[in-house]
Amino acid sequence: MYPPSRKDFISLTLSDSHSHTYNNGKHRRQSCWRKWKQLSRLQRSLVLFLLALLLIFGLLSYPSITEQWRGKQCLPAQQSIPEETQTFRSELSFLIHPFVFVVSIGPVDRLEAVCDAFRHAWKGYKDYAWGHDELKPISRSFGEWFGLGLTLIDSLDTMWILGLKEEFAEAKDWVKKELSFDKNVDVNLFETTIRVLGGLLSTYHLTGDQLFLEKAKDLGSRLMPAFKTPSKIPFSDVNIGKGTAHPPRWTSDSTLAEVTSIQLEFRELSRLTQDPQYQEVVNEVMKLVHKLPGKQDGLVPMFINTNSGQFTHKGVYTLGARADSYYEYLLKQWIQGGKTEDDLLEDYLQAVEGVKKHLVRQTGVSKLTFVGELSHSRFNPKMDHLVCFLPGTLALGAHNGLPGDHMDLAVQLMETCHQMYKQMETGLSPEIVHFNLQASDGQDVFVKLADRHNLLRPETVESLFYMYRFTKDTKYRDWGWEILNSFNNYTKVPGGGYTSINNVRDPVNPGPRDKMESFFLGETLKYLYLLFSDDMELLNLDKYSDVRVCCP
């Protein structure tokens, strides 16, 4: 169906059956009006109500008409949306001139709204960036990072879940005929793993098509040279054509998030191929990090040296950029491995306690609970949007038998992440916020000028999806709906695509940045669709440890 702002009006004119006794239209109208006025108010109301009811039920009984109202259905492959999920909002207005009433159907099918958003984003990519890494929707061009079709591959599983078979078939054809990893190009190990390797593996799980597994195996083998380091901590960059790897040119350090957030994909590749080498190298990384000194109550520094295998920049702890997904993947690896790897669970539980002890605070005004940062024992009330992965992760842990107070914290943090959107003039969260700890000042959130951009990130809607699945509280769906509408209002580009913006506090000129990140299609819209779907078997969270990788 269409967004609520687009309405279909259906007019029905009723005339009196005895109008042949009059010689012109004027007399007929007067006669009808006199008879109508002779009815009591209750009779008139009852007639109008019955007519409206008959019209609605009559029209809904004809598939051809209801399909026009709903628009092209966007259904999961081999599934249909249960009838109760197709929500309709009927608004009736009556115009008597004579006996004409108008029925407006204002649909709010949220699933279809997500599909419309995907189609619009995909149209821009297909028209102006086909086969390239990223769309530049404003200039109607493309950006190249690794030359691996990042957006296309990152979107494969989303298309399958949304039931966009035509788009999926086109993308699959490109993967079959055009995607080659035999090229002299340096790629980032982490980004290539989560976007390309993960995209191929998840699509294989959903479709069972060996094409995607073969491509994943080819890529996985080409990424292995990154692990040939003195410490077994992988280099950040690898040339997939030459089979060489190196750290960034400006340092010999790798970020902790990068080296500890590739495990799900590599472990799953080993399971599927029956080749243990992929799991062995990533497990070595986790074993090393598990026993390293330099943690503080389970919290880890942001950098690790590939030569020495030791933490660097010690004393700085954050759940934001450069460390965030370390914590997320601890839990998901434990679930992925059948809850048998005690070191992973131990590290995760210690980390949550460390977060509660050192990083969790409340604002002075509205008592919003947030997660700050610690720098050499000094607290900084700064929180990245990236940290909004945490409510969903905590909820997933509680769902899998971990302490109930994890869910309590998840509920509180989810409210804060919602407020990071709601309190902005565009309804979109900035990349970073600072919280006010003082009760005397009237606002909870401050945003520095350099932090006001929005990159179409998925973390908040990901957590909303988890929270709704586990609580069935419809407010999480409503919050997701607000976010989708804000994306449509301030980031949607005419002609196709969505763009990141510079200033979430300026609804008049949000400052489009001319870039659509692959994760907007690969994650953000996927989580919104899953959030709005009533089909609990659509990526059942008791069967899959991670929605992005689809590892049973």
XYZ file of C-alpha atoms in Angstrom, residues 153-154 157 192-203 219 265 548-550:
20
model
C 26.030 -7.969 -2.545
C 25.108 -6.382 0.779
C 19.531 -11.196 1.442
C 34.890 -6.961 3.124
C 34.078 -9.711 5.588
C 30.901 -8.201 6.986
C 29.549 -6.755 3.728
C 30.676 -9.191 1.031
C 31.502 -12.494 2.726
C 28.580 -12.087 5.129
C 26.277 -11.069 2.295
C 27.162 -14.140 0.262
C 26.814 -16.521 3.217
C 23.455 -15.164 4.336
C 22.116 -15.351 0.782
C 36.692 -14.771 -1.177
C 31.457 -15.248 9.051
C 23.179 -10.351 8.976
C 24.985 -13.652 8.620
C 22.087 -16.083 9.072
